[in-house]
PDB file of C-alpha atoms and ligand atoms in Angstrom:
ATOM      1  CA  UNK A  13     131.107  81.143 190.799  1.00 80.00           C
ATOM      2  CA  UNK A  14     131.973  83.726 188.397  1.00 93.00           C
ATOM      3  CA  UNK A  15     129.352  82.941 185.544  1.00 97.00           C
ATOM      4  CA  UNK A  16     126.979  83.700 188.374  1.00 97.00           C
ATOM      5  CA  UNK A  17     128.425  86.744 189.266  1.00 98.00           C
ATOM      6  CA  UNK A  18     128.609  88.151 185.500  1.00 98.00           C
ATOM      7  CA  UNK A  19     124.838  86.906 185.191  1.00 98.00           C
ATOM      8  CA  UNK A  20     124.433  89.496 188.133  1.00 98.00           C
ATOM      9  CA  UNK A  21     125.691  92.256 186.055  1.00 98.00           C
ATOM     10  CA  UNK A  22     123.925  91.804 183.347  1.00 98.00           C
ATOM     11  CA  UNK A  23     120.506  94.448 183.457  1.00 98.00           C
ATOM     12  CA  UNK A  24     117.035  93.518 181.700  1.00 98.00           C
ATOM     13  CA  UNK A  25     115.623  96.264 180.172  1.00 98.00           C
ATOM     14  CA  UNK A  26     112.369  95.703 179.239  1.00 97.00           C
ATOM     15  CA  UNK A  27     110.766  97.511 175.752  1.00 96.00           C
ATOM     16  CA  UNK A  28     113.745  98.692 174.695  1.00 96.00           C
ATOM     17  CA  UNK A  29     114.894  99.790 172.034  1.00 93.00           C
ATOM     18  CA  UNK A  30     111.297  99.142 171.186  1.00 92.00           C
ATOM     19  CA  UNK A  31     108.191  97.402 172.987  1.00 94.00           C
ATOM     20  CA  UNK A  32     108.769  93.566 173.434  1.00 93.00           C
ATOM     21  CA  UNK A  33     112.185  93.705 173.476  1.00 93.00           C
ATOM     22  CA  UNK A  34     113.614  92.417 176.540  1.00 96.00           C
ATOM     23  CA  UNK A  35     117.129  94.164 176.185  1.00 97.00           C
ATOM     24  CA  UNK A  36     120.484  92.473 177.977  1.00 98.00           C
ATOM     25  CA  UNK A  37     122.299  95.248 178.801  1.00 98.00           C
ATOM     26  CA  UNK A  38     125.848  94.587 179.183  1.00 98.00           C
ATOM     27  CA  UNK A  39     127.358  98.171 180.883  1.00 98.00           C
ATOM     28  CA  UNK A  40     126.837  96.936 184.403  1.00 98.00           C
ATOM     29  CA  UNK A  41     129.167  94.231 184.206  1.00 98.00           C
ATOM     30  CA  UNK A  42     131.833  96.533 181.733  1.00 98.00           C
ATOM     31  CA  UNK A  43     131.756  99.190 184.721  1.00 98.00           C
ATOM     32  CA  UNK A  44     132.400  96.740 187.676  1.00 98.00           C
ATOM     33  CA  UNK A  45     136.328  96.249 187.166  1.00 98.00           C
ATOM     34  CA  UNK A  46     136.229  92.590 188.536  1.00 98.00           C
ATOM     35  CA  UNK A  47     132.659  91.330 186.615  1.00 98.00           C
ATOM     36  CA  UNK A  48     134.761  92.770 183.361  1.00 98.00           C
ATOM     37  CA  UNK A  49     138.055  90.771 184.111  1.00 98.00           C
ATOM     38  CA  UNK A  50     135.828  87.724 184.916  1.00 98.00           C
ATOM     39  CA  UNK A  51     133.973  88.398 180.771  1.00 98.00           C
ATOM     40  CA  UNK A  52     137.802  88.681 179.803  1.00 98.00           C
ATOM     41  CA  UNK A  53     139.295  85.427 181.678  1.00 98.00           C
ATOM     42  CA  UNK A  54     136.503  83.642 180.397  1.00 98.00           C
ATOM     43  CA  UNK A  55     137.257  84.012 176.313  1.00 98.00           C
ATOM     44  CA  UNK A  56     140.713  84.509 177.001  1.00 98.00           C
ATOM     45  CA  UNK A  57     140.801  80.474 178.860  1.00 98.00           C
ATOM     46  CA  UNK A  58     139.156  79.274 176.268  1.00 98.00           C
ATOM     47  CA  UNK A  59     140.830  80.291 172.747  1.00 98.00           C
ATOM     48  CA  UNK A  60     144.503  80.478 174.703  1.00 98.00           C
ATOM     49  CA  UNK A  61     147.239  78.200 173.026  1.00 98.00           C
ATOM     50  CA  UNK A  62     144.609  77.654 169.832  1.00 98.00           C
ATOM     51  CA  UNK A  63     147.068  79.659 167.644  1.00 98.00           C
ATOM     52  CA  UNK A  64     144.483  82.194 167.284  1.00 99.00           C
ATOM     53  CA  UNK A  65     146.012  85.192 165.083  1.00 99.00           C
ATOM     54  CA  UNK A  66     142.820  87.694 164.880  1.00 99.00           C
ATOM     55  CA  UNK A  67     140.069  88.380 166.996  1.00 99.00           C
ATOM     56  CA  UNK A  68     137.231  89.892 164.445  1.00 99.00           C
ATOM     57  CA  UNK A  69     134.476  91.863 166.836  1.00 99.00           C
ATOM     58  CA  UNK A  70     131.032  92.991 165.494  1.00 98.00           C
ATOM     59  CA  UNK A  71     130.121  96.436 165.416  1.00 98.00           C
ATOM     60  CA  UNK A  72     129.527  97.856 168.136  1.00 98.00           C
ATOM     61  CA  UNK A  73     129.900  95.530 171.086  1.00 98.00           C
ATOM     62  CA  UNK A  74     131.860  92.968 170.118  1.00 98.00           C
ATOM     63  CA  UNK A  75     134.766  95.827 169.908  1.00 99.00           C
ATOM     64  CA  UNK A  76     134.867  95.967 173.446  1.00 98.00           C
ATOM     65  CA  UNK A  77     134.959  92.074 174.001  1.00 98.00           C
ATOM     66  CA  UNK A  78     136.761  91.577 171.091  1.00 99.00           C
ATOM     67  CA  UNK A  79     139.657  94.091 171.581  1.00 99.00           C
ATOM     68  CA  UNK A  80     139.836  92.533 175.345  1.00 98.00           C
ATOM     69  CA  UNK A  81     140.953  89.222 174.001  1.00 99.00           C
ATOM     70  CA  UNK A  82     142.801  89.998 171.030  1.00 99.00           C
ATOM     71  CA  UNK A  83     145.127  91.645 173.555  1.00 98.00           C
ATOM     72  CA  UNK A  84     145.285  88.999 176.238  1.00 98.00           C
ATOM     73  CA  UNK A  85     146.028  86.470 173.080  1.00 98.00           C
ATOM     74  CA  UNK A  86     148.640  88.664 171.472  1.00 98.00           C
ATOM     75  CA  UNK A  87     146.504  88.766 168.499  1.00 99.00           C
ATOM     76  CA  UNK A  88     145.513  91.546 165.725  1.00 99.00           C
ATOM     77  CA  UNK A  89     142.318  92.933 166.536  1.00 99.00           C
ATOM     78  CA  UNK A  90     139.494  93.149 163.638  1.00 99.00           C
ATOM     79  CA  UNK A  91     136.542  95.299 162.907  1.00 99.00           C
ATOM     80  CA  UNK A  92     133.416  94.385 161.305  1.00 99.00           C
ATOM     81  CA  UNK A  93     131.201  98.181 161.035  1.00 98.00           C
ATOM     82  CA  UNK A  94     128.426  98.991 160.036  1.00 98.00           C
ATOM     83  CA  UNK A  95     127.822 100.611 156.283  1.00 98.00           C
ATOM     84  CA  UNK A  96     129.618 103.131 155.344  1.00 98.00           C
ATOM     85  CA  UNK A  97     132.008 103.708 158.039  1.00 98.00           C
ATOM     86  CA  UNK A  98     135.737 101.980 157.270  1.00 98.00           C
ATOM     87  CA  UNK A  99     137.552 104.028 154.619  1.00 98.00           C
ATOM     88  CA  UNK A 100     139.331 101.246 152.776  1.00 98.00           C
ATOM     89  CA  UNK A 101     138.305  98.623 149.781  1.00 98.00           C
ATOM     90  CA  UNK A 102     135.775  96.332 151.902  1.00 98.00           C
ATOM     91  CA  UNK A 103     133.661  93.287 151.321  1.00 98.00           C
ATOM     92  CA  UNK A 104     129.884  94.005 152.275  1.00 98.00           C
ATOM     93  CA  UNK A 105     127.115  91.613 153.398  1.00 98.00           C
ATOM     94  CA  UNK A 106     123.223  92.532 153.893  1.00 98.00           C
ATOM     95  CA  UNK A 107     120.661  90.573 156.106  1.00 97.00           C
ATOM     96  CA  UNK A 108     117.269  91.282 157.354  1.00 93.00           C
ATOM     97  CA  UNK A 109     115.994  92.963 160.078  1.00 87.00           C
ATOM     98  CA  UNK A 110     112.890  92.511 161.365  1.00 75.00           C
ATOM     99  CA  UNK A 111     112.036  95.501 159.232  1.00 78.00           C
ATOM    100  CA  UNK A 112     114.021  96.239 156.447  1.00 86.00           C
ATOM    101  CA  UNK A 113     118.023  95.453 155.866  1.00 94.00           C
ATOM    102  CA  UNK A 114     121.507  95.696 157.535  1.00 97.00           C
ATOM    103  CA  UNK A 115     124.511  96.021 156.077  1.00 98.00           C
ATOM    104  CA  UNK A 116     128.028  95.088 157.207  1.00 98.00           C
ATOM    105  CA  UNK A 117     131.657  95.350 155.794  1.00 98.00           C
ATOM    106  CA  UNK A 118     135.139  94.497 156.624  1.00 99.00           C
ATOM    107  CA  UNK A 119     138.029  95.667 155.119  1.00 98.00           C
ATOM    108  CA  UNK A 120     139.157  92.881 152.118  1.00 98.00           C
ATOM    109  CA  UNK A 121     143.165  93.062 153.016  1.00 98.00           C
ATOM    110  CA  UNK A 122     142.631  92.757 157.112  1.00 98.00           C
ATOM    111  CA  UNK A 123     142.935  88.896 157.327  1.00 98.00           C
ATOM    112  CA  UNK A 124     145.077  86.979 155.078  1.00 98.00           C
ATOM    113  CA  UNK A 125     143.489  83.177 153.492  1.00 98.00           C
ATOM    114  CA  UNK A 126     143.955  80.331 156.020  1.00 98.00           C
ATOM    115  CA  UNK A 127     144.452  82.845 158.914  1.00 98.00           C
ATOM    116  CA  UNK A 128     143.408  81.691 162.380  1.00 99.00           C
ATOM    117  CA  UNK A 129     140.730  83.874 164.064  1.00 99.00           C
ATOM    118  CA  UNK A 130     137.613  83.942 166.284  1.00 99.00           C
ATOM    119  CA  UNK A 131     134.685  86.101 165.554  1.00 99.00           C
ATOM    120  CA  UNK A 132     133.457  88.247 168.825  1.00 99.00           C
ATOM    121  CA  UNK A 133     129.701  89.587 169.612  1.00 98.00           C
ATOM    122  CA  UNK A 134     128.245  90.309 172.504  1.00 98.00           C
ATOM    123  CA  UNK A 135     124.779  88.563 171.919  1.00 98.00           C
ATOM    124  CA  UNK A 136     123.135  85.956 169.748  1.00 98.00           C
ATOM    125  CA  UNK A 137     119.875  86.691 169.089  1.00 96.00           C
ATOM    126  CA  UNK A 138     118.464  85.871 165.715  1.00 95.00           C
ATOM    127  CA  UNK A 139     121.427  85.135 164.102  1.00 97.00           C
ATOM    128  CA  UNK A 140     121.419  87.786 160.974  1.00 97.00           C
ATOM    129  CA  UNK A 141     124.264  89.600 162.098  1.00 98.00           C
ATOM    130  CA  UNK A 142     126.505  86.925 162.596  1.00 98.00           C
ATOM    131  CA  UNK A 143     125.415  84.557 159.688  1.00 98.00           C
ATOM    132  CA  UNK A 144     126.057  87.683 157.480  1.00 98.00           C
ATOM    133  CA  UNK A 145     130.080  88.672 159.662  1.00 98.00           C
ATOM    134  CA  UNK A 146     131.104  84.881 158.924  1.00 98.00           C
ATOM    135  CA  UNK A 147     129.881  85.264 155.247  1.00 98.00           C
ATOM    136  CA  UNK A 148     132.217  88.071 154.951  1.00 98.00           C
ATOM    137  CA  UNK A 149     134.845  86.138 156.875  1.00 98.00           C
ATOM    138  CA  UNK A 150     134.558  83.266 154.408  1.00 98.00           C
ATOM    139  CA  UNK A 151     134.944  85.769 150.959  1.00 98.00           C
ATOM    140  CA  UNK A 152     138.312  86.212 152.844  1.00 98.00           C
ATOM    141  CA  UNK A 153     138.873  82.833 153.412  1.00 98.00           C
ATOM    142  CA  UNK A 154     139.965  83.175 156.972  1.00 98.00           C
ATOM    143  CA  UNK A 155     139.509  80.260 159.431  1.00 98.00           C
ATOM    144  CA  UNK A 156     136.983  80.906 161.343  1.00 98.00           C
ATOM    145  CA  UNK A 157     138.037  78.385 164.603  1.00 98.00           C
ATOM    146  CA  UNK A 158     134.843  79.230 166.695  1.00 98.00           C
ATOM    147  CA  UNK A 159     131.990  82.593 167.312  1.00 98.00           C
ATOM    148  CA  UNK A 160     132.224  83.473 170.549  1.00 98.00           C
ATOM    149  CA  UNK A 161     129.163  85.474 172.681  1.00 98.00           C
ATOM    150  CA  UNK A 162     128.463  86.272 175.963  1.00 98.00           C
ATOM    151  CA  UNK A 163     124.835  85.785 175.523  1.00 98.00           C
ATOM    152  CA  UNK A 164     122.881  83.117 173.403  1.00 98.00           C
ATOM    153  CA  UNK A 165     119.102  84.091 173.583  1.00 98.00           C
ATOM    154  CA  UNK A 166     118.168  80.552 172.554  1.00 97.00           C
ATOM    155  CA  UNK A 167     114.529  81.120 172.100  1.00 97.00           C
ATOM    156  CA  UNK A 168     115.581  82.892 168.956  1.00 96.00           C
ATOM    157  CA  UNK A 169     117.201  79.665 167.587  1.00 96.00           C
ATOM    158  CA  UNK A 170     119.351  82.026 166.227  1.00 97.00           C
ATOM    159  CA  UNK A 171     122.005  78.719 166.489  1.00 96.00           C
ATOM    160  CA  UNK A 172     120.381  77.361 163.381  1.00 97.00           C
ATOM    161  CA  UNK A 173     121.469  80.185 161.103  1.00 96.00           C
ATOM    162  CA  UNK A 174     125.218  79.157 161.768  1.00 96.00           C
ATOM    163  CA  UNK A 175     124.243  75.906 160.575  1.00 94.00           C
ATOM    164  CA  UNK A 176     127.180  73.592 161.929  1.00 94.00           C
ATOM    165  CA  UNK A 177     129.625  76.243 162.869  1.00 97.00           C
ATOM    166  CA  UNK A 178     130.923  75.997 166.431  1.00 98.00           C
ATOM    167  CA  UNK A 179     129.626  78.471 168.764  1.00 98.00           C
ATOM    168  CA  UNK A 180     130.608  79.694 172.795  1.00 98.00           C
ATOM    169  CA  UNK A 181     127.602  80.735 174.570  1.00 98.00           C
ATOM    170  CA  UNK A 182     128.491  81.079 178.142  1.00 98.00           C
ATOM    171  CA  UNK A 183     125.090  82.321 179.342  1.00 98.00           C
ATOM    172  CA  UNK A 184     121.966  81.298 177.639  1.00 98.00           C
ATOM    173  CA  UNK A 185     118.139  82.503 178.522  1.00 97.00           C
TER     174      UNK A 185
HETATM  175  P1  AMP B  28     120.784  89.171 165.757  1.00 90.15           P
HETATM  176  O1  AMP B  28     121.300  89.565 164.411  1.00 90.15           O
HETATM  177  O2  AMP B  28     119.272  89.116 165.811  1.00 90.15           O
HETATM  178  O3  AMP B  28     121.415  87.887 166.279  1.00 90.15           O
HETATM  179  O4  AMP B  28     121.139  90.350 166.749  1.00 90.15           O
HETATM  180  C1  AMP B  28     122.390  90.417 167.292  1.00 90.15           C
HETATM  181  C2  AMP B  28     122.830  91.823 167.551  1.00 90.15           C
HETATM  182  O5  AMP B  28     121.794  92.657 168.070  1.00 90.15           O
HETATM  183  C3  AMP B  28     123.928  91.792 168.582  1.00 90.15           C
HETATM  184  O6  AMP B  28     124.958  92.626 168.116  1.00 90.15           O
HETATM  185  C4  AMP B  28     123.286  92.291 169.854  1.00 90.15           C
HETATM  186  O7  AMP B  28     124.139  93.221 170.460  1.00 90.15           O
HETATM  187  C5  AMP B  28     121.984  92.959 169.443  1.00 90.15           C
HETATM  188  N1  AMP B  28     120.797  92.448 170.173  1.00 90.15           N
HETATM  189  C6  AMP B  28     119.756  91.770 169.627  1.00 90.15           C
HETATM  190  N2  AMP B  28     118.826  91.475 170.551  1.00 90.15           N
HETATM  191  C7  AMP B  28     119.271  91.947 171.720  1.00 90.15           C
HETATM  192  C8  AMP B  28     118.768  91.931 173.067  1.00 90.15           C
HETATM  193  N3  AMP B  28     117.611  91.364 173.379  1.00 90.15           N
HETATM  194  N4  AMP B  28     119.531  92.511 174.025  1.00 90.15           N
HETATM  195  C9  AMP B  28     120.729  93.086 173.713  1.00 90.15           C
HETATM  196  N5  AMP B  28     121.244  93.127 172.481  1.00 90.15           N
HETATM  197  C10 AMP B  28     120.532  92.574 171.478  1.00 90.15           C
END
């Protein structure tokens, strides 16, 4: 079954990128050709014939999964970045890390109001990261039709910080 087989891929590294963090490292199953087509069919099955105009991916993994699908939809492809890194007039959110503060931004003119689009991550963990992409994808009024991610950690509850907003969590731990 080929959930089972992308599960395979998918490395535990333990303490990283500090101790008792059990990191879900994705590269194994981007490097094996067929695990990554598997990721791709996946998304691409579900959001197909949804009229789905932009794919929006989170910084810096949900490029890779994001870009993926926007192509196989024949839709525009989105970036939410970190601080300080797109050169044009952007919108900016903030949420909390476990110590201190992130900030995100996405350019204010790269999804017109009432525009069709799914927002792409790799992981779910706490939720900050989204909660604060579909805050800036609401100041743009897009329509957010579902957040997609590979992973849901769902000991994190990090579900609850979407409040009702659909979410795709193939694989959840
Ligand atoms: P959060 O804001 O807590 O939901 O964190 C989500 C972001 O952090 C995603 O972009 C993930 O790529 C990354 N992340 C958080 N925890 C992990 C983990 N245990 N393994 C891999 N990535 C993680």
């Amino acid at each position: 079954m080929s959930l089972e087989r992308i599960l395979a891929a998918i490395r535990d590294v333990p303490d990283f990128p500090k101790p008792g963090i059990l990191f879900k490292d994705i590269t194994p199953a981007l490097e094996d050709a067929e695990v990554f087509r598997l990721i791709n069919d996946l998304f691409a099955e579900r959001y197909a014939g949804k009229g789905i105009e932009k794919v929006v991916g989170i910084d810096a993994r949900g490029f890779i999964l994001g870009a993926a699908l926007a192509d196989r939809l024949g839709a525009g492809f989105v970036p939410i970045r970190k601080k300080g890194k797109l050169p044009s007039d952007s919108f900016e959110a903030s949420y909390e890390l476990e110590y201190g503060e992130a900030t995100i931004e996405v350019h204010k003119d790269a999804i017109a109001p009432g525009q069709r689009v799914v927002l792409v991550d790799d992981l779910l963990a706490t939720g900050g990261t989204a909660a604060a992409a579909l805050d800036l994808l609401e100041r743009l009024n897009a329509d957010v039709v579902e957040t997609a991610f590979l992973i849901e950690l769902t000991f994190l509850a990090g579900r609850e910080k979407l409040g009702e907003r659909p979410i795709f969590a193939p694989i959840q731990y």
